[in-house]
PDB file of C-alpha atoms in Angstrom:
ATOM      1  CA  UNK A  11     108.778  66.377  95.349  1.00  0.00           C
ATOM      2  CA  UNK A  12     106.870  64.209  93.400  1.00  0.00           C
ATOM      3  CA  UNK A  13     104.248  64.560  90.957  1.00  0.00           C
ATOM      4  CA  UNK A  14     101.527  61.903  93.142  1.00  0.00           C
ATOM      5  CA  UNK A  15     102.748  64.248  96.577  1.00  0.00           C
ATOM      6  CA  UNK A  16     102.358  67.325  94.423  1.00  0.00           C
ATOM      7  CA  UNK A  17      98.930  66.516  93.435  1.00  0.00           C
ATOM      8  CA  UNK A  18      98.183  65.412  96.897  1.00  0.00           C
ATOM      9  CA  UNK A  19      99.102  68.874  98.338  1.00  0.00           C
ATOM     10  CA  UNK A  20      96.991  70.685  95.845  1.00  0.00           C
ATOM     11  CA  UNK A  21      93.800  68.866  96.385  1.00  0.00           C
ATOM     12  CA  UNK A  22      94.483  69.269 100.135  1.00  0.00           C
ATOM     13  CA  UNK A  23      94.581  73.440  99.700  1.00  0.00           C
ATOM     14  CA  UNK A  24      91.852  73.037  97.188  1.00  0.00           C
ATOM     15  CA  UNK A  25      89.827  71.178 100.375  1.00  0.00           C
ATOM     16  CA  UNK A  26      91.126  73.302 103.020  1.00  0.00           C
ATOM     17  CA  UNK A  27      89.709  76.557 100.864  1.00  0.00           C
ATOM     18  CA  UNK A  28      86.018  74.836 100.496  1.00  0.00           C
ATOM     19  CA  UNK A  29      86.309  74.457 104.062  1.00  0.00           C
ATOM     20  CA  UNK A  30      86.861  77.844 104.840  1.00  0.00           C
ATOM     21  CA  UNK A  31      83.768  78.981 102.001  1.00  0.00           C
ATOM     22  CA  UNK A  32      81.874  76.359 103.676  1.00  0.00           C
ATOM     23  CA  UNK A  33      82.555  77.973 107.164  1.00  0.00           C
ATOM     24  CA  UNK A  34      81.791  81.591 105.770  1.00  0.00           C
ATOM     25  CA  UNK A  35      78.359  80.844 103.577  1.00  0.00           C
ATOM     26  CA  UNK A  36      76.780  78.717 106.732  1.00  0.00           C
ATOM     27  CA  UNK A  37      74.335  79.894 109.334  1.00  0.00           C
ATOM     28  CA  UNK A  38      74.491  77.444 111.936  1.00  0.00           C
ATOM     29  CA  UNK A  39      77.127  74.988 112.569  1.00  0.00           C
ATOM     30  CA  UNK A  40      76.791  71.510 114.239  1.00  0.00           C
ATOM     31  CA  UNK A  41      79.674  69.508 115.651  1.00  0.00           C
ATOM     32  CA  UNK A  42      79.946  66.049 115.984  1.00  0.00           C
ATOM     33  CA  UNK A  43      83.016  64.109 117.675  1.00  0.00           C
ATOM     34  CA  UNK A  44      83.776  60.923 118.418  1.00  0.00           C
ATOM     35  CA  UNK A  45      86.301  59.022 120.368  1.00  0.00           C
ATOM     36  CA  UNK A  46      89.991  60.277 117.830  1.00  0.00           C
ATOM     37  CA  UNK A  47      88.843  63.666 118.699  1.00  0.00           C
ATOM     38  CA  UNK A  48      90.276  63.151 122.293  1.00  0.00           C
ATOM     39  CA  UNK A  49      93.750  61.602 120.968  1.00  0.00           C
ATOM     40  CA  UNK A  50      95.534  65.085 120.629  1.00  0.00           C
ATOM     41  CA  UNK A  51      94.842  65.988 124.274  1.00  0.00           C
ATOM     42  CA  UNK A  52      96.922  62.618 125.265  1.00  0.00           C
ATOM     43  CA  UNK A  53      94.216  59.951 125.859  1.00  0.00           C
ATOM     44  CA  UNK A  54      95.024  56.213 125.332  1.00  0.00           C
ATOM     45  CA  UNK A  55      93.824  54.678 122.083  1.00  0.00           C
ATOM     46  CA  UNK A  56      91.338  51.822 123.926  1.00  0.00           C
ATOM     47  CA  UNK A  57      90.136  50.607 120.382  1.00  0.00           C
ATOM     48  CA  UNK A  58      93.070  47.732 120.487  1.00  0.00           C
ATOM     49  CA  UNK A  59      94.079  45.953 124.067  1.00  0.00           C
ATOM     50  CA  UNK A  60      97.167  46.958 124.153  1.00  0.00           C
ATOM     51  CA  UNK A  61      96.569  50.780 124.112  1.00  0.00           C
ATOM     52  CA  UNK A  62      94.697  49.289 127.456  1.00  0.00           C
ATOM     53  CA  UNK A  63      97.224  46.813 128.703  1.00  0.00           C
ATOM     54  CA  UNK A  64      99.828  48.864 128.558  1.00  0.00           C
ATOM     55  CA  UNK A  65      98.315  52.101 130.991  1.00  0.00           C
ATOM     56  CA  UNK A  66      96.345  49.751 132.934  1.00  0.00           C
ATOM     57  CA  UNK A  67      97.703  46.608 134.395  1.00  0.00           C
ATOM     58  CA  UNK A  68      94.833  44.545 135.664  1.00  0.00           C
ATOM     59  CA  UNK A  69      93.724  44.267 132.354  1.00  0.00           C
ATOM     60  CA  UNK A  70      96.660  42.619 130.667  1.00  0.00           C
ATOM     61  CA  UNK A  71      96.845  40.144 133.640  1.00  0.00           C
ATOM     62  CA  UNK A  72      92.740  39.308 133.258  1.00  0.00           C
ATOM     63  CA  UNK A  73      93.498  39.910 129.835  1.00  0.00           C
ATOM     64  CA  UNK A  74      90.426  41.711 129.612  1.00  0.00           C
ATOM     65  CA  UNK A  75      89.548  43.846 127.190  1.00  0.00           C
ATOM     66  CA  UNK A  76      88.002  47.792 127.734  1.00  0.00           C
ATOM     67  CA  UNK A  77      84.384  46.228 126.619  1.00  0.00           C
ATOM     68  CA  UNK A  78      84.481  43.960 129.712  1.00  0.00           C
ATOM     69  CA  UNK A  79      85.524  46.458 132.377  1.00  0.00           C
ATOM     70  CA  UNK A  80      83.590  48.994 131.179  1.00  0.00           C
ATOM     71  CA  UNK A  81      79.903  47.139 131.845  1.00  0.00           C
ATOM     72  CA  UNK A  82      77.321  47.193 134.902  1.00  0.00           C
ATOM     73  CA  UNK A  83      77.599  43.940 135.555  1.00  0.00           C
ATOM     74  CA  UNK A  84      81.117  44.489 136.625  1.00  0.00           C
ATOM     75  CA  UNK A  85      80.049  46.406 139.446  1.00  0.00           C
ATOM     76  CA  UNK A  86      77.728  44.107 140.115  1.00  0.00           C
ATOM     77  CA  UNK A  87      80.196  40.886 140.237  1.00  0.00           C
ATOM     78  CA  UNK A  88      83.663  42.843 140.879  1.00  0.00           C
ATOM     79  CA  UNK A  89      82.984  46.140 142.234  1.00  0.00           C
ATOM     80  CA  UNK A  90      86.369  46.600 143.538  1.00  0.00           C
ATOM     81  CA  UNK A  91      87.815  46.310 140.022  1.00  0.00           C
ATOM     82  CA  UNK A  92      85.444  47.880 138.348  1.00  0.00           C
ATOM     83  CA  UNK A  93      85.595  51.248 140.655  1.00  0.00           C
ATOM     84  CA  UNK A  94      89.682  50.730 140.265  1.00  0.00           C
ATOM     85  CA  UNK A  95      89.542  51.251 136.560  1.00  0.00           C
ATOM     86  CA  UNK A  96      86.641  54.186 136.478  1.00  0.00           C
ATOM     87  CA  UNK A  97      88.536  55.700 138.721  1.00  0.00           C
ATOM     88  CA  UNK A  98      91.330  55.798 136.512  1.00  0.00           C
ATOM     89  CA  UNK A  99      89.588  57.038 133.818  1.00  0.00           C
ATOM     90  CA  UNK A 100      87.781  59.918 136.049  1.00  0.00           C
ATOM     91  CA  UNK A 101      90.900  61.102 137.560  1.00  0.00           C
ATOM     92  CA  UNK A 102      92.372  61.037 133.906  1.00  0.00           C
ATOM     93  CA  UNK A 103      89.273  62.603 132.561  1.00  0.00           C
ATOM     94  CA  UNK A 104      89.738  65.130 135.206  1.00  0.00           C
ATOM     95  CA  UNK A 105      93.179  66.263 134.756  1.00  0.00           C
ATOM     96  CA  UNK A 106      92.871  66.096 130.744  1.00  0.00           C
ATOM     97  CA  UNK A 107      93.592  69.211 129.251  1.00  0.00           C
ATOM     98  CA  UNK A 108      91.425  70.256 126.001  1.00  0.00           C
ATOM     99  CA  UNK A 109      93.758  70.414 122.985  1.00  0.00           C
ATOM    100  CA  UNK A 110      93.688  73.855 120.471  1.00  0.00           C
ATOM    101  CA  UNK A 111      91.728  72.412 118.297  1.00  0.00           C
ATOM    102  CA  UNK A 112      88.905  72.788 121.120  1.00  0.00           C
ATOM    103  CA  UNK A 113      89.396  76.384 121.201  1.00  0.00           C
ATOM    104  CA  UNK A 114      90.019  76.735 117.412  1.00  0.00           C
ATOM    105  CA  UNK A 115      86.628  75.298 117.342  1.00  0.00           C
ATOM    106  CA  UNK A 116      84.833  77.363 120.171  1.00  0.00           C
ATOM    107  CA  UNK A 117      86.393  80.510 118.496  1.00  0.00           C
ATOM    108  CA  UNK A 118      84.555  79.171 115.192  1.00  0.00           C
ATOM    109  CA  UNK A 119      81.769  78.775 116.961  1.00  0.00           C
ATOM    110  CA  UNK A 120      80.721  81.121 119.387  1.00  0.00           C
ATOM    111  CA  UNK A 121      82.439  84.363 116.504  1.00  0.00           C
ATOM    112  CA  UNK A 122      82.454  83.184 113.101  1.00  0.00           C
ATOM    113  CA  UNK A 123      78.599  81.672 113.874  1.00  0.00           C
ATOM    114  CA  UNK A 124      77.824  84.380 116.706  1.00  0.00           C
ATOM    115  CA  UNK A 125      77.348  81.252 119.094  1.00  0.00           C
ATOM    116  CA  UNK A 126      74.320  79.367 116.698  1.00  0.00           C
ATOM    117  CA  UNK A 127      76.063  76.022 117.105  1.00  0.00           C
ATOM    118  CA  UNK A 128      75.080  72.464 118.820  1.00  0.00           C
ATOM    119  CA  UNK A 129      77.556  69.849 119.551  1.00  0.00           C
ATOM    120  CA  UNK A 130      76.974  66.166 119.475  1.00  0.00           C
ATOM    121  CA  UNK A 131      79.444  63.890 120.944  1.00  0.00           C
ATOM    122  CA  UNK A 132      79.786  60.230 122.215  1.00  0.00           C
ATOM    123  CA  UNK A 133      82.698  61.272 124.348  1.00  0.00           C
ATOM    124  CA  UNK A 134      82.561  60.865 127.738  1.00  0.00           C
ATOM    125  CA  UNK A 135      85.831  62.867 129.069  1.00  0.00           C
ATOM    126  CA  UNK A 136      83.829  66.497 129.290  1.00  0.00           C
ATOM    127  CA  UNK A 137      86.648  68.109 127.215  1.00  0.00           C
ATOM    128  CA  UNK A 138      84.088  70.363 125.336  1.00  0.00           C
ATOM    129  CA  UNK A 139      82.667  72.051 128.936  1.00  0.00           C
ATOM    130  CA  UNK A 140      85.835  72.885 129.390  1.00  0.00           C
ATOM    131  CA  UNK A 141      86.813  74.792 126.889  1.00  0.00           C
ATOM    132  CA  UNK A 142      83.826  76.861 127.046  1.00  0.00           C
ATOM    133  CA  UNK A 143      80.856  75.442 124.803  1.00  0.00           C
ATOM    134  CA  UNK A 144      77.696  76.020 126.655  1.00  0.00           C
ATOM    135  CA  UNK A 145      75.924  73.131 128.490  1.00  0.00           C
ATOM    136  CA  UNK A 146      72.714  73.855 126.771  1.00  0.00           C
ATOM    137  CA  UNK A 147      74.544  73.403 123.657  1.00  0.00           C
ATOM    138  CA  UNK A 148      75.733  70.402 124.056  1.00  0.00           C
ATOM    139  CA  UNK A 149      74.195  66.538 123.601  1.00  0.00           C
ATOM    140  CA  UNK A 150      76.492  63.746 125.372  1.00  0.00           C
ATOM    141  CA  UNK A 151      74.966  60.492 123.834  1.00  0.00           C
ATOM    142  CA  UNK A 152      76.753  58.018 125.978  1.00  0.00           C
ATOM    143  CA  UNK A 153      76.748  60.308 128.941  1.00  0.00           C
ATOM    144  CA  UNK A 154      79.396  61.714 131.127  1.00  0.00           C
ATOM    145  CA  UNK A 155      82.115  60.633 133.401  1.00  0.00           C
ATOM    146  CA  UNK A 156      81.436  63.896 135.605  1.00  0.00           C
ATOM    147  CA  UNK A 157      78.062  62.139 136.117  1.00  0.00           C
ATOM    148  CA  UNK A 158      77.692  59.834 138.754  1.00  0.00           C
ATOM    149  CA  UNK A 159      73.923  57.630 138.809  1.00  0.00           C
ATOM    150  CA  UNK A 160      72.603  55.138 141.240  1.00  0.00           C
ATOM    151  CA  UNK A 161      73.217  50.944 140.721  1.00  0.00           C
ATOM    152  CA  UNK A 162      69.089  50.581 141.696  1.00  0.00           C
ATOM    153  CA  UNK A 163      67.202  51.008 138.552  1.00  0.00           C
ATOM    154  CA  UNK A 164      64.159  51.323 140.864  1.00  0.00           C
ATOM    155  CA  UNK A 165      66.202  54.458 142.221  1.00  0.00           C
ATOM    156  CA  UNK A 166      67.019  55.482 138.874  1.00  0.00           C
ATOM    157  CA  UNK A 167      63.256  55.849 138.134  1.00  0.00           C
ATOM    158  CA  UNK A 168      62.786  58.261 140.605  1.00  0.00           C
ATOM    159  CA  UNK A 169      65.836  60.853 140.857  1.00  0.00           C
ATOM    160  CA  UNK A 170      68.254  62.402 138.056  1.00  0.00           C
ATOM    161  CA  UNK A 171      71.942  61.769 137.916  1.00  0.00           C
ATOM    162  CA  UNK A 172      74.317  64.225 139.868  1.00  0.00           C
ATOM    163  CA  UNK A 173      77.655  65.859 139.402  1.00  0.00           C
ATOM    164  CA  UNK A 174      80.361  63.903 141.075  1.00  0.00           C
ATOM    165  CA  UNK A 175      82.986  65.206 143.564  1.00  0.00           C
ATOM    166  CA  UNK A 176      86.342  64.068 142.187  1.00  0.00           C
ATOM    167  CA  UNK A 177      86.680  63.717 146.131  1.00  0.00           C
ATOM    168  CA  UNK A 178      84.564  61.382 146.295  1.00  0.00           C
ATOM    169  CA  UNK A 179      86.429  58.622 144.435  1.00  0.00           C
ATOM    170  CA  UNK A 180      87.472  55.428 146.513  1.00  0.00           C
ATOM    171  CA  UNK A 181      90.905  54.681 147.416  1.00  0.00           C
ATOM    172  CA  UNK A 182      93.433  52.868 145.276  1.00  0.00           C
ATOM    173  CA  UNK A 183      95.585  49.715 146.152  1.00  0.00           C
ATOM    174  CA  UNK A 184      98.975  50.789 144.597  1.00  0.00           C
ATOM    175  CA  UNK A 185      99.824  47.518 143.793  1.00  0.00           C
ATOM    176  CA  UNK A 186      96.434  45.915 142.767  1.00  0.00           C
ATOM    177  CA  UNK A 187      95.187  49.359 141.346  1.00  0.00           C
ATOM    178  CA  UNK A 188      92.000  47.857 142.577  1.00  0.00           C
ATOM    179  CA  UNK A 189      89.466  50.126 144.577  1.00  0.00           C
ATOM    180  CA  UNK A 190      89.271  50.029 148.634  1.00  0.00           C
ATOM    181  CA  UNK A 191      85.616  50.741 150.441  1.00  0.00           C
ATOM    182  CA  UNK A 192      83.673  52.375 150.888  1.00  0.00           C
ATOM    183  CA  UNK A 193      82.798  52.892 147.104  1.00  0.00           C
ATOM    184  CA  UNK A 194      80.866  56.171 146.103  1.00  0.00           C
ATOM    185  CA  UNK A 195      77.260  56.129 147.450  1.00  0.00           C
ATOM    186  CA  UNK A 196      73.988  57.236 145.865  1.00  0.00           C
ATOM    187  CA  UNK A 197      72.640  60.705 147.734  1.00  0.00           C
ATOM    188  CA  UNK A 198      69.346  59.645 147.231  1.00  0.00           C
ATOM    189  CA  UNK A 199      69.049  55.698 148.521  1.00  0.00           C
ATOM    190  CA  UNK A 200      72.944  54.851 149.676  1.00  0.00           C
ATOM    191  CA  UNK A 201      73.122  52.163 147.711  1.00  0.00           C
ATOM    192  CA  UNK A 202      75.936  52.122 145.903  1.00  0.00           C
ATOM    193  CA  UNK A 203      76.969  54.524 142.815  1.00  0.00           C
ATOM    194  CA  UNK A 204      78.147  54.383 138.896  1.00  0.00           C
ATOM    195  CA  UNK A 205      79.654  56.485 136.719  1.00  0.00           C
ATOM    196  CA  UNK A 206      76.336  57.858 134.521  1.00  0.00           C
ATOM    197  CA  UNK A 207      78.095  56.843 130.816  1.00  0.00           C
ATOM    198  CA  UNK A 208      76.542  54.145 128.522  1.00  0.00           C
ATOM    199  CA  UNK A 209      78.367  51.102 129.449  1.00  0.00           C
ATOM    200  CA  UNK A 210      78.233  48.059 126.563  1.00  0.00           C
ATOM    201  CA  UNK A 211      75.311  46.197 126.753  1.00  0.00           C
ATOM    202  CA  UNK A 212      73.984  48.571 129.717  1.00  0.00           C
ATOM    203  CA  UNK A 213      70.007  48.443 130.644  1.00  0.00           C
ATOM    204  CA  UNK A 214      70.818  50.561 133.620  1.00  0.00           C
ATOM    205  CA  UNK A 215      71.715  53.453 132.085  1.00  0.00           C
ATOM    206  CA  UNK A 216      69.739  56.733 133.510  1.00  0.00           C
ATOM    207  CA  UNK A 217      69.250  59.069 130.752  1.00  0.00           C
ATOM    208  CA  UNK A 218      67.506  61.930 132.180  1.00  0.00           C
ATOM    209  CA  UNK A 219      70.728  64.083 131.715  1.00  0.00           C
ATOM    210  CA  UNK A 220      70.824  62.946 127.679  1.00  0.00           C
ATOM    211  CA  UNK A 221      67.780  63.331 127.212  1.00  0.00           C
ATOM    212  CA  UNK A 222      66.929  66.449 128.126  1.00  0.00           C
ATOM    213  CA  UNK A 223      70.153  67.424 126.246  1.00  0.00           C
ATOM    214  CA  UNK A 224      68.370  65.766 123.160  1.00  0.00           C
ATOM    215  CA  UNK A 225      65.261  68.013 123.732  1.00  0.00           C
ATOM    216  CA  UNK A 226      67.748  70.742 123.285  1.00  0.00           C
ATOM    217  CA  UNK A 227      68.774  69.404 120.092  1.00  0.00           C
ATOM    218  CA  UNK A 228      65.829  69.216 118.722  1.00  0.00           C
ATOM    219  CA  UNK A 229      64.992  72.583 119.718  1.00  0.00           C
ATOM    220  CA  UNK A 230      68.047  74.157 117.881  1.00  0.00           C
ATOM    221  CA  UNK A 231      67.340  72.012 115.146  1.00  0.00           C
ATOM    222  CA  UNK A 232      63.896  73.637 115.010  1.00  0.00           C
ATOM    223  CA  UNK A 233      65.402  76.938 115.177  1.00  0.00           C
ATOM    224  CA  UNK A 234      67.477  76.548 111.766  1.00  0.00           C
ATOM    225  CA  UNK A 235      65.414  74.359 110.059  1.00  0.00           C
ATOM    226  CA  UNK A 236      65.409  76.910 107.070  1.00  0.00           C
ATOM    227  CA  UNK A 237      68.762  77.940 107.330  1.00  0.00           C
ATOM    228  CA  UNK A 238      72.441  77.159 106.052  1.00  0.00           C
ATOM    229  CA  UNK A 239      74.045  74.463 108.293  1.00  0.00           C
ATOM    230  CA  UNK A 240      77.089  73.245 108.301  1.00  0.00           C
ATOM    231  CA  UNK A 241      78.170  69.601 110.043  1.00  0.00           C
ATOM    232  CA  UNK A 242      81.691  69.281 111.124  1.00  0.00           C
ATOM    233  CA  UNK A 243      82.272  65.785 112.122  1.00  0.00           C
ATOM    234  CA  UNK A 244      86.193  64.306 113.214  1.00  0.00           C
ATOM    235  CA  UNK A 245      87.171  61.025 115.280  1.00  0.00           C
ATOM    236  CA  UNK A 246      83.991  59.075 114.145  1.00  0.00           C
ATOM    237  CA  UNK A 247      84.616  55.736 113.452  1.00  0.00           C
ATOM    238  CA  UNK A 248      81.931  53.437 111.709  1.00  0.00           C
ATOM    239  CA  UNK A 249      80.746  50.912 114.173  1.00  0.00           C
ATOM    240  CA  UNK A 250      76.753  50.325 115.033  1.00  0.00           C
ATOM    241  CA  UNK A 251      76.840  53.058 117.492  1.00  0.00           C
ATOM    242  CA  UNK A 252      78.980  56.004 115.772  1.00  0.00           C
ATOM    243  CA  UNK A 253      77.335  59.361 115.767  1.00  0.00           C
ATOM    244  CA  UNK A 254      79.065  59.176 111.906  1.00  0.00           C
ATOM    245  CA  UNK A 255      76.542  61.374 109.649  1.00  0.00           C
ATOM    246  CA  UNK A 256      76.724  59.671 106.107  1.00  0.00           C
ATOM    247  CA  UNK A 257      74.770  61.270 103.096  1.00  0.00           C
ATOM    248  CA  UNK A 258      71.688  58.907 101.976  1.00  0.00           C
ATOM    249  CA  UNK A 259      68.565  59.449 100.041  1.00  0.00           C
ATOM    250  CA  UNK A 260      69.883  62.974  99.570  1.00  0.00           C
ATOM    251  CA  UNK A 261      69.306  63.767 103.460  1.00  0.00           C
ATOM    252  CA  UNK A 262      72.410  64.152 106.185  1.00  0.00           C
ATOM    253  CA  UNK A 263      71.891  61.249 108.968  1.00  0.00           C
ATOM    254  CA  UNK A 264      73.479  59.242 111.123  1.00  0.00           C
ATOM    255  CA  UNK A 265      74.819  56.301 110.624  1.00  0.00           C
ATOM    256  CA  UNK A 266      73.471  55.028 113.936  1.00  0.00           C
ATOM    257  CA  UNK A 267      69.480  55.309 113.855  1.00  0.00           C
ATOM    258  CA  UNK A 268      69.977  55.110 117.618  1.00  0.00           C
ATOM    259  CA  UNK A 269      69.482  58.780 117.566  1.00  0.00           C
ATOM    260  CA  UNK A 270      66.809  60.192 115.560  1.00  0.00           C
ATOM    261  CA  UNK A 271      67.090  63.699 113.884  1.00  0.00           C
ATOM    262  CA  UNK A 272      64.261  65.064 112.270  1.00  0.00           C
ATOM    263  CA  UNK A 273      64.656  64.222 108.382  1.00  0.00           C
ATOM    264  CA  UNK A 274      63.730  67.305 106.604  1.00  0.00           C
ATOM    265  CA  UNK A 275      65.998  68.783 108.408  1.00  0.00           C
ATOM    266  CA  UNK A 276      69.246  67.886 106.950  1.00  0.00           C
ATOM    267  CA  UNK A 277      69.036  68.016 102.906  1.00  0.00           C
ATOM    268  CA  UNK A 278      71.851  68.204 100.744  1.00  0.00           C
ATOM    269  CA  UNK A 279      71.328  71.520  99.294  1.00  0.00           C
ATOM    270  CA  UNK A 280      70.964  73.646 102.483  1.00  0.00           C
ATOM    271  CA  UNK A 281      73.727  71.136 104.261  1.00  0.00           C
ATOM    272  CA  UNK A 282      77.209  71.157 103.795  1.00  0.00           C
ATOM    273  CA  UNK A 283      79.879  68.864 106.104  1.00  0.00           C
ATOM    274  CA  UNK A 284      83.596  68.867 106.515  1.00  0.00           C
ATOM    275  CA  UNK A 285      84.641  65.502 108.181  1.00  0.00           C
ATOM    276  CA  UNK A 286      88.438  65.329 109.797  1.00  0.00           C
ATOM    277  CA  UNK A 287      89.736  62.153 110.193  1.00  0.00           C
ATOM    278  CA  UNK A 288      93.242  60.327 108.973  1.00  0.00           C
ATOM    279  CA  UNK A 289      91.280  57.132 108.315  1.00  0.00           C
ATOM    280  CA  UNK A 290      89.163  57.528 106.296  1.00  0.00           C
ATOM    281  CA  UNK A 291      88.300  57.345 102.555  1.00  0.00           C
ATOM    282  CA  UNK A 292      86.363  59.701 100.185  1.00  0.00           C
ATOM    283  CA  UNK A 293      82.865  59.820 100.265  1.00  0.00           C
ATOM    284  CA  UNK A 294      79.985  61.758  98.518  1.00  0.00           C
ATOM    285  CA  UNK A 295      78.825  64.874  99.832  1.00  0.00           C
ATOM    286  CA  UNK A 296      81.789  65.198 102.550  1.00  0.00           C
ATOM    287  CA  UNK A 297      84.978  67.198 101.989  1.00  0.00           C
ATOM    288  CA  UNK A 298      87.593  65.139 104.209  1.00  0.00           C
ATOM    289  CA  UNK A 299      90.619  66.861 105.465  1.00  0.00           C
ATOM    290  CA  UNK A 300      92.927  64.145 106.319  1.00  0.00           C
ATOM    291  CA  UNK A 301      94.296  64.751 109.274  1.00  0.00           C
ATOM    292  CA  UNK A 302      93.704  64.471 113.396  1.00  0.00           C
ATOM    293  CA  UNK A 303      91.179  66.421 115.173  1.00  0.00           C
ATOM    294  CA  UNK A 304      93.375  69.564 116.119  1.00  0.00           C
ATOM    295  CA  UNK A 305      95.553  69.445 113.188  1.00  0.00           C
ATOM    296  CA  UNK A 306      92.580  69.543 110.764  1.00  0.00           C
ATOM    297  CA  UNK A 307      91.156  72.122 112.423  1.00  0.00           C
ATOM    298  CA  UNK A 308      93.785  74.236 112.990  1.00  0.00           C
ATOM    299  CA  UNK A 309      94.262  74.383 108.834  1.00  0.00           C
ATOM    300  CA  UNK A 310      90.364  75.247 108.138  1.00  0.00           C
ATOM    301  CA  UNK A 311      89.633  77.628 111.012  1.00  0.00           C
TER     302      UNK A 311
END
């Protein structure tokens, strides 16, 4: 072995035992995961076309990119291709099972912190319901694929997004992968319905599911403003709309100020955070395990 891999392994086990003190000292934990927490359970890595292309047809021959299927005004312009690839997503979505690091993370959770934990994620794929965080516990940023909301923003005014029937998804050409009507219908106007996620660039959006999650938030927030918190963050990347928490001014935020947290909430000497990610470089106030989202949690839990 060599001396650089030697000195790698012991900062690692030096970083994995913080971790653990970090996990034992707090009073409250919050999660936060972004898109590379769902790559151990199998999902496609959409970041770069190919990961696309290559599960998805239509998109290699439109050579279109996941940012231009995944908008409203697809539905609006091409609704058969734009219900062809949700409904490959939902159906994936569906089937996906949560990987351990899930459970590793629920059992931290809901024993280690007698069940005083939030979770924050801009996931869409509903892998944290099922494996058994609590509902009320839980803020979805960009919504949910389980969520289905009307096309009418009119509509949207008026009525709150419902839970979709995985039933209820149109039929697929098998060689076009595009979707056959009827599409899925709104059950409060009939016009026709959405998936109710945060597509790019999306003014339609109903967010009467997030934010009444984000009054919960701020409720728990409230809750252990004077306590010991811990943030455990993996699979965040750094673009202009990661739920990344970065340490600034001596407070824990977001990178995004999309989503406002309350700033006295958060200071470095009642805060501590963990962040898991393979990517990433070192940063102040953040002990990084380098590793994917079930692996790193696996070695801390």
């Amino acid at each position: 072995m060599s001396k650089e891999l030697k000195q790698n392994n012991k900062e690692l086990k030096q970083k994995i035992k913080i971790s653990k003190s970090y996990i034992n000292e707090a009073d409250a934990i919050l999660i936060v995961a972004g898109a590379g927490m769902g790559i151990d359970s199998g999902l496609p890595d959409y970041r770069g076309p190919q990961g696309l292309w290559n599960t998805w047809h239509p998109a290699a021959e439109l050579n279109m990119k996941y940012e231009d299927l995944s908008t409203h005004e697809t539905f609006v312009n091409n609704p058969e291709l734009a219900w062809g690839f949700q409904t490959y997503l939902t159906r994936l979505y569906h089937d996906l099972d949560p990987h351990q690091g899930y459970y590793d993370l629920f059992n931290i959770a809901s024993k280690k912190f007698n069940n005083n934990y939030f979770v924050i994620t801009s996931n869409v794929d509903s892998q944290f319901l099922k494996s058994g965080f609590n509902p009320e516990q839980l803020y979805e940023v960009h919504g949910s694929k389980r969520m289905w909301q009307c096309m009418d923003k009119k509509c949207n005014k008026n009525h709150y997004p419902w839970e979709m029937d995985i039933n209820d998804l149109p039929n697929i050409d098998p060689d076009t992968l595009r979707a056959i009507r009827p599409f899925p219908k709104c059950i409060h106007c009939g016009n026709m319905a959405r998936p109710n996620v945060s597509f790019f660039g999306d003014f339609q959006f109903n967010e009467k599911k997030t934010k009444v999650q984000s009054v919960y938030l701020i409720n728990w927030i409230n809750k252990n403003k004077d306590k010991k918190l811990l943030i455990i963050e993996m699979g965040c990347g750094v673009s202009e709309h990661s739920i990344r928490f970065t340490l600034k001014n001596k407070q824990y935020t977001m990178l995004s100020n999309e989503w406002k947290l309350p700033k006295s909430f958060m200071g470095e000497t009642n805060t501590k955070m963990i962040r898991i990610n393979p990517d990433e470089t070192e940063e102040e106030g953040v002990v990084k395990i380098p590793y994917g989202a079930k692996k790193g949690i696996g070695l801390i839990k």
